[in-house]
Amino acid sequence: EADIYQTPRYLVIGTGKKITLECSQTMGHDKMYWYQQDPGMELHLIHYSYGVNSTEKGDLSSESTVSRIRTEHFPLTLESARPSHTSQYLCASSGETSGIHEQYFGPGTRLTVT
Amino acid sequence: KNQVEQSPQSLIILEGKNCTLQCNYTVSPFSNLRWYKQDTGRGPVSLTIMTFSENTKSNGRYTATLDADTKQSSLHITASQLSDSASYICVVGDRGSTLGRLYFGRGTQLTVWP
């Protein structure tokens, strides 16, 4: 069982609200990731970080922002939520073993914007 | 374009039976191929990881194969159990970046009936 946590697990909010999805890991991994997943669809990388003070946008355009002030913490923020943001958000971290970056996923946050 | 295609999209089998899931990919340059199990509402959990030099790897009742020449992989599940009901995702990593970028398939939704 990987030591990576996400809160809240479920969130229903109204349009225009600001929200922050929390992600933390206790494995000391430098690399962390945020993915977005819709039902029956593949995971899409929306943000990643190589380490503290490093953040990059992923393949899928997202209106969210991230920060990495501490190694273990990688929160994702939506300044003004819209119904199009309704999705599952998965956080992951990776450590290198024999040249392969094994990614460990959190349980996800199911976001619904009404 | 780097893509990962999985088949079938969904599969229903009876408890105790075996099944095989397929994965074709076009990711290049290839680094590794992973199979993840994702229970409903949860994050993916790694089952196997194979590099180009490996053509088979087992994890309990799960056996993955890789043919790097034809860019195909399969996941064989033996003596299925009700707890095997989940989405099985094929993921291919490239070695073209220090991030270790992953490309995700849409998954095969497996349902095991008693």
Tab-separated table of C-alpha atoms in Angstrom:
chain	number	residue	atom	x	y	z
A	1	GLU	CA	0.000	0.000	0.000
A	2	ALA	CA	1.500	3.313	-1.107
A	3	ASP	CA	1.726	6.171	1.380
A	4	ILE	CA	0.039	8.846	-0.677
A	5	TYR	CA	-3.067	10.617	0.494
A	6	GLN	CA	-5.689	12.838	-1.039
A	7	THR	CA	-8.385	14.941	0.569
A	8	PRO	CA	-11.236	15.371	0.217
A	9	ARG	CA	-12.262	12.083	-1.387
A	10	TYR	CA	-15.521	13.579	-2.637
A	11	LEU	CA	-16.459	17.222	-3.153
A	12	VAL	CA	-19.618	18.841	-4.484
A	13	ILE	CA	-19.454	22.599	-4.896
A	14	GLY	CA	-21.202	25.386	-6.737
A	15	THR	CA	-19.933	27.236	-9.764
A	16	GLY	CA	-17.485	30.036	-9.057
A	17	LYS	CA	-16.117	28.639	-5.813
A	18	LYS	CA	-12.402	28.404	-5.137
A	19	ILE	CA	-11.213	24.939	-4.139
A	20	THR	CA	-7.964	23.263	-3.211
A	21	LEU	CA	-7.408	19.543	-3.565
A	22	GLU	CA	-4.811	18.245	-1.159
A	23	CYS	CA	-2.167	15.627	-1.911
A	24	SER	CA	0.600	14.445	0.360
A	25	GLN	CA	3.087	11.581	0.334
A	26	THR	CA	5.399	10.223	2.977
A	27	MET	CA	7.801	8.345	0.690
A	28	GLY	CA	10.190	11.255	0.160
A	29	HIS	CA	9.612	11.196	-3.595
A	30	ASP	CA	10.835	14.181	-5.590
A	31	LYS	CA	8.486	13.755	-8.552
A	32	MET	CA	4.764	14.307	-8.131
A	33	TYR	CA	1.907	14.421	-10.610
A	34	TRP	CA	-1.742	15.388	-11.017
A	35	TYR	CA	-3.939	13.492	-13.440
A	36	GLN	CA	-7.524	14.033	-14.545
A	37	GLN	CA	-9.700	11.044	-15.382
A	38	ASP	CA	-13.226	10.963	-16.763
A	39	PRO	CA	-15.305	7.740	-16.628
A	40	GLY	CA	-14.142	5.170	-19.157
A	41	MET	CA	-11.347	7.406	-20.355
A	42	GLU	CA	-7.585	7.389	-19.963
A	43	LEU	CA	-5.708	9.400	-17.367
A	44	HIS	CA	-4.450	12.753	-18.596
A	45	LEU	CA	-1.465	14.474	-17.024
A	46	ILE	CA	-2.347	18.047	-16.042
A	47	HIS	CA	0.559	19.069	-13.767
A	48	TYR	CA	3.849	17.660	-12.542
A	49	SER	CA	6.739	18.621	-10.348
A	50	TYR	CA	10.386	17.533	-10.288
A	51	GLY	CA	10.806	18.741	-6.718
A	52	VAL	CA	10.419	21.694	-4.382
A	53	ASN	CA	9.693	24.965	-6.222
A	54	SER	CA	9.324	23.099	-9.526
A	55	THR	CA	5.964	22.918	-11.306
A	56	GLU	CA	5.130	22.247	-14.949
A	57	LYS	CA	1.966	21.942	-17.006
A	58	GLY	CA	1.152	18.547	-18.426
A	59	ASP	CA	-0.348	17.352	-21.676
A	60	LEU	CA	-3.926	18.342	-20.969
A	61	SER	CA	-4.705	22.024	-20.691
A	62	SER	CA	-6.105	22.823	-17.272
A	63	GLU	CA	-7.286	25.988	-15.570
A	64	SER	CA	-5.973	24.687	-12.270
A	65	THR	CA	-2.703	25.681	-10.635
A	66	VAL	CA	-0.327	23.792	-8.363
A	67	SER	CA	2.408	24.594	-5.888
A	68	ARG	CA	5.286	22.619	-4.393
A	69	ILE	CA	6.631	24.343	-1.308
A	70	ARG	CA	7.408	21.117	0.547
A	71	THR	CA	8.561	17.775	-0.842
A	72	GLU	CA	5.634	15.886	0.621
A	73	HIS	CA	2.859	18.284	-0.366
A	74	PHE	CA	1.464	19.050	-3.852
A	75	PRO	CA	-1.903	20.842	-3.691
A	76	LEU	CA	-4.030	21.676	-6.729
A	77	THR	CA	-6.182	24.814	-6.793
A	78	LEU	CA	-9.105	25.889	-8.929
A	79	GLU	CA	-9.727	29.616	-8.521
A	80	SER	CA	-13.255	29.517	-9.951
A	81	ALA	CA	-14.813	26.108	-10.406
A	82	ARG	CA	-17.065	25.393	-13.399
A	83	PRO	CA	-19.200	22.373	-14.331
A	84	SER	CA	-16.581	21.452	-16.960
A	85	HIS	CA	-14.171	20.803	-14.078
A	86	THR	CA	-16.302	17.895	-12.890
A	87	SER	CA	-13.988	14.889	-12.973
A	88	GLN	CA	-11.814	12.579	-10.903
A	89	TYR	CA	-8.441	14.014	-9.929
A	90	LEU	CA	-5.620	11.599	-9.131
A	91	CYS	CA	-2.351	12.535	-7.475
A	92	ALA	CA	0.757	10.389	-7.855
A	93	SER	CA	4.385	10.393	-6.822
A	94	SER	CA	7.316	8.463	-8.165
A	95	GLY	CA	10.618	7.117	-6.999
A	96	GLU	CA	13.275	5.551	-9.188
A	97	THR	CA	14.055	1.848	-8.924
A	98	SER	CA	16.559	0.330	-11.374
A	99	GLY	CA	16.047	3.213	-13.768
A	100	ILE	CA	12.257	2.995	-13.774
A	101	HIS	CA	10.075	5.637	-12.164
A	102	GLU	CA	7.435	3.620	-10.366
A	103	GLN	CA	4.352	5.793	-9.883
A	104	TYR	CA	2.178	5.407	-6.821
A	105	PHE	CA	-1.324	6.811	-6.939
A	106	GLY	CA	-3.527	8.290	-4.276
A	107	PRO	CA	-7.178	7.262	-3.936
A	108	GLY	CA	-8.401	10.260	-5.938
A	109	THR	CA	-10.795	13.145	-5.400
A	110	ARG	CA	-14.162	12.973	-7.146
A	111	LEU	CA	-15.132	16.590	-7.888
A	112	THR	CA	-18.626	17.631	-8.930
A	113	VAL	CA	-19.322	21.255	-9.796
A	114	THR	CA	-23.000	22.177	-9.945
B	1	LYS	CA	1.563	9.928	-32.176
B	2	ASN	CA	2.132	7.988	-28.970
B	3	GLN	CA	-0.922	5.854	-28.275
B	4	VAL	CA	-1.968	2.893	-26.178
B	5	GLU	CA	-4.958	0.820	-27.315
B	6	GLN	CA	-6.599	-1.847	-25.191
B	7	SER	CA	-9.052	-4.605	-25.997
B	8	PRO	CA	-11.628	-5.641	-25.197
B	9	GLN	CA	-13.219	-2.527	-23.758
B	10	SER	CA	-15.166	-4.668	-21.304
B	11	LEU	CA	-15.285	-8.331	-20.375
B	12	ILE	CA	-17.513	-10.493	-18.198
B	13	ILE	CA	-16.311	-13.871	-16.961
B	14	LEU	CA	-17.392	-16.400	-14.369
B	15	GLU	CA	-15.501	-16.834	-11.160
B	16	GLY	CA	-12.702	-19.370	-11.485
B	17	LYS	CA	-12.226	-18.832	-15.221
B	18	ASN	CA	-9.127	-17.436	-16.917
B	19	CYS	CA	-8.985	-14.406	-19.179
B	20	THR	CA	-6.501	-12.450	-21.277
B	21	LEU	CA	-6.481	-8.716	-21.872
B	22	GLN	CA	-4.671	-7.130	-24.812
B	23	CYS	CA	-2.648	-3.965	-25.246
B	24	ASN	CA	-1.091	-2.461	-28.400
B	25	TYR	CA	1.073	0.613	-28.309
B	26	THR	CA	2.922	3.005	-30.584
B	27	VAL	CA	4.970	4.802	-27.924
B	28	SER	CA	8.515	5.548	-28.989
B	29	PRO	CA	11.205	5.486	-27.769
B	30	PHE	CA	9.935	2.679	-25.569
B	31	SER	CA	11.126	2.384	-21.995
B	32	ASN	CA	8.734	0.167	-20.075
B	33	LEU	CA	5.229	-1.221	-19.987
B	34	ARG	CA	3.054	-1.435	-16.909
B	35	TRP	CA	-0.268	-2.981	-16.025
B	36	TYR	CA	-2.346	-1.301	-13.349
B	37	LYS	CA	-5.502	-2.423	-11.600
B	38	GLN	CA	-7.998	0.297	-10.750
B	39	ASP	CA	-10.930	-0.456	-8.503
B	40	THR	CA	-13.979	1.769	-8.897
B	41	GLY	CA	-13.433	5.104	-7.182
B	42	ARG	CA	-9.809	4.338	-6.328
B	43	GLY	CA	-6.388	5.147	-7.736
B	44	PRO	CA	-4.539	2.657	-9.972
B	45	VAL	CA	-2.306	0.079	-8.306
B	46	SER	CA	0.685	-1.369	-10.127
B	47	LEU	CA	0.583	-5.073	-11.020
B	48	THR	CA	3.679	-5.477	-13.194
B	49	ILE	CA	6.373	-3.399	-14.865
B	50	MET	CA	8.438	-4.738	-17.770
B	51	THR	CA	11.346	-3.243	-19.656
B	52	PHE	CA	12.136	-4.001	-23.302
B	53	SER	CA	14.424	-6.868	-22.282
B	54	GLU	CA	11.681	-8.707	-20.384
B	55	ASN	CA	9.005	-10.705	-22.163
B	56	THR	CA	7.068	-12.040	-19.218
B	57	LYS	CA	6.471	-11.146	-15.586
B	58	SER	CA	4.150	-12.611	-13.003
B	59	ASN	CA	2.518	-11.270	-9.886
B	60	GLY	CA	0.492	-14.003	-8.241
B	61	ARG	CA	-2.396	-14.924	-10.551
B	62	TYR	CA	-1.458	-12.119	-12.954
B	63	THR	CA	1.006	-12.787	-15.782
B	64	ALA	CA	1.995	-10.087	-18.240
B	65	THR	CA	3.764	-10.679	-21.535
B	66	LEU	CA	5.546	-8.223	-23.767
B	67	ASP	CA	6.544	-8.434	-27.417
B	68	ALA	CA	8.586	-5.306	-28.049
B	69	ASP	CA	8.959	-6.151	-31.739
B	70	THR	CA	5.220	-6.158	-32.441
B	71	LYS	CA	4.542	-3.619	-29.673
B	72	GLN	CA	1.986	-5.822	-28.003
B	73	SER	CA	1.366	-6.893	-24.443
B	74	SER	CA	-1.147	-9.111	-22.721
B	75	LEU	CA	-2.283	-9.601	-19.164
B	76	HIS	CA	-3.448	-13.093	-18.258
B	77	ILE	CA	-5.512	-13.640	-15.138
B	78	THR	CA	-5.865	-17.181	-13.901
B	79	ALA	CA	-8.556	-18.614	-11.627
B	80	SER	CA	-10.418	-15.315	-11.466
B	81	GLN	CA	-11.949	-14.118	-8.209
B	82	LEU	CA	-14.769	-11.686	-7.507
B	83	SER	CA	-12.175	-9.202	-6.243
B	84	ASP	CA	-10.602	-9.141	-9.705
B	85	SER	CA	-13.542	-7.037	-10.901
B	86	ALA	CA	-11.869	-3.750	-11.815
B	87	SER	CA	-10.467	-1.742	-14.701
B	88	TYR	CA	-7.085	-2.970	-15.959
B	89	ILE	CA	-4.990	-0.244	-17.494
B	90	CYS	CA	-2.027	-0.688	-19.797
B	91	VAL	CA	0.551	2.088	-19.432
B	92	VAL	CA	3.653	2.637	-21.539
B	93	GLY	CA	6.583	4.761	-20.484
B	94	ASP	CA	8.944	6.497	-22.877
B	95	ARG	CA	12.611	7.206	-22.354
B	96	GLY	CA	12.583	10.447	-24.281
B	97	SER	CA	12.395	12.649	-21.196
B	98	THR	CA	13.769	12.788	-17.674
B	99	LEU	CA	10.185	12.834	-16.411
B	100	GLY	CA	9.592	9.286	-17.515
B	101	ARG	CA	6.379	10.254	-19.301
B	102	LEU	CA	3.583	7.675	-19.155
B	103	TYR	CA	0.923	7.027	-21.791
B	104	PHE	CA	-2.290	5.460	-20.551
B	105	GLY	CA	-4.792	3.197	-22.250
B	106	ARG	CA	-8.492	3.542	-21.506
B	107	GLY	CA	-8.576	0.274	-19.672
B	108	THR	CA	-10.481	-2.981	-19.918
B	109	GLN	CA	-13.386	-3.174	-17.490
B	110	LEU	CA	-13.442	-6.719	-16.115
B	111	THR	CA	-16.458	-8.055	-14.263
B	112	VAL	CA	-16.267	-11.407	-12.521
B	113	TRP	CA	-19.614	-13.056	-11.780
B	114	PRO	CA	-20.141	-15.714	-9.122
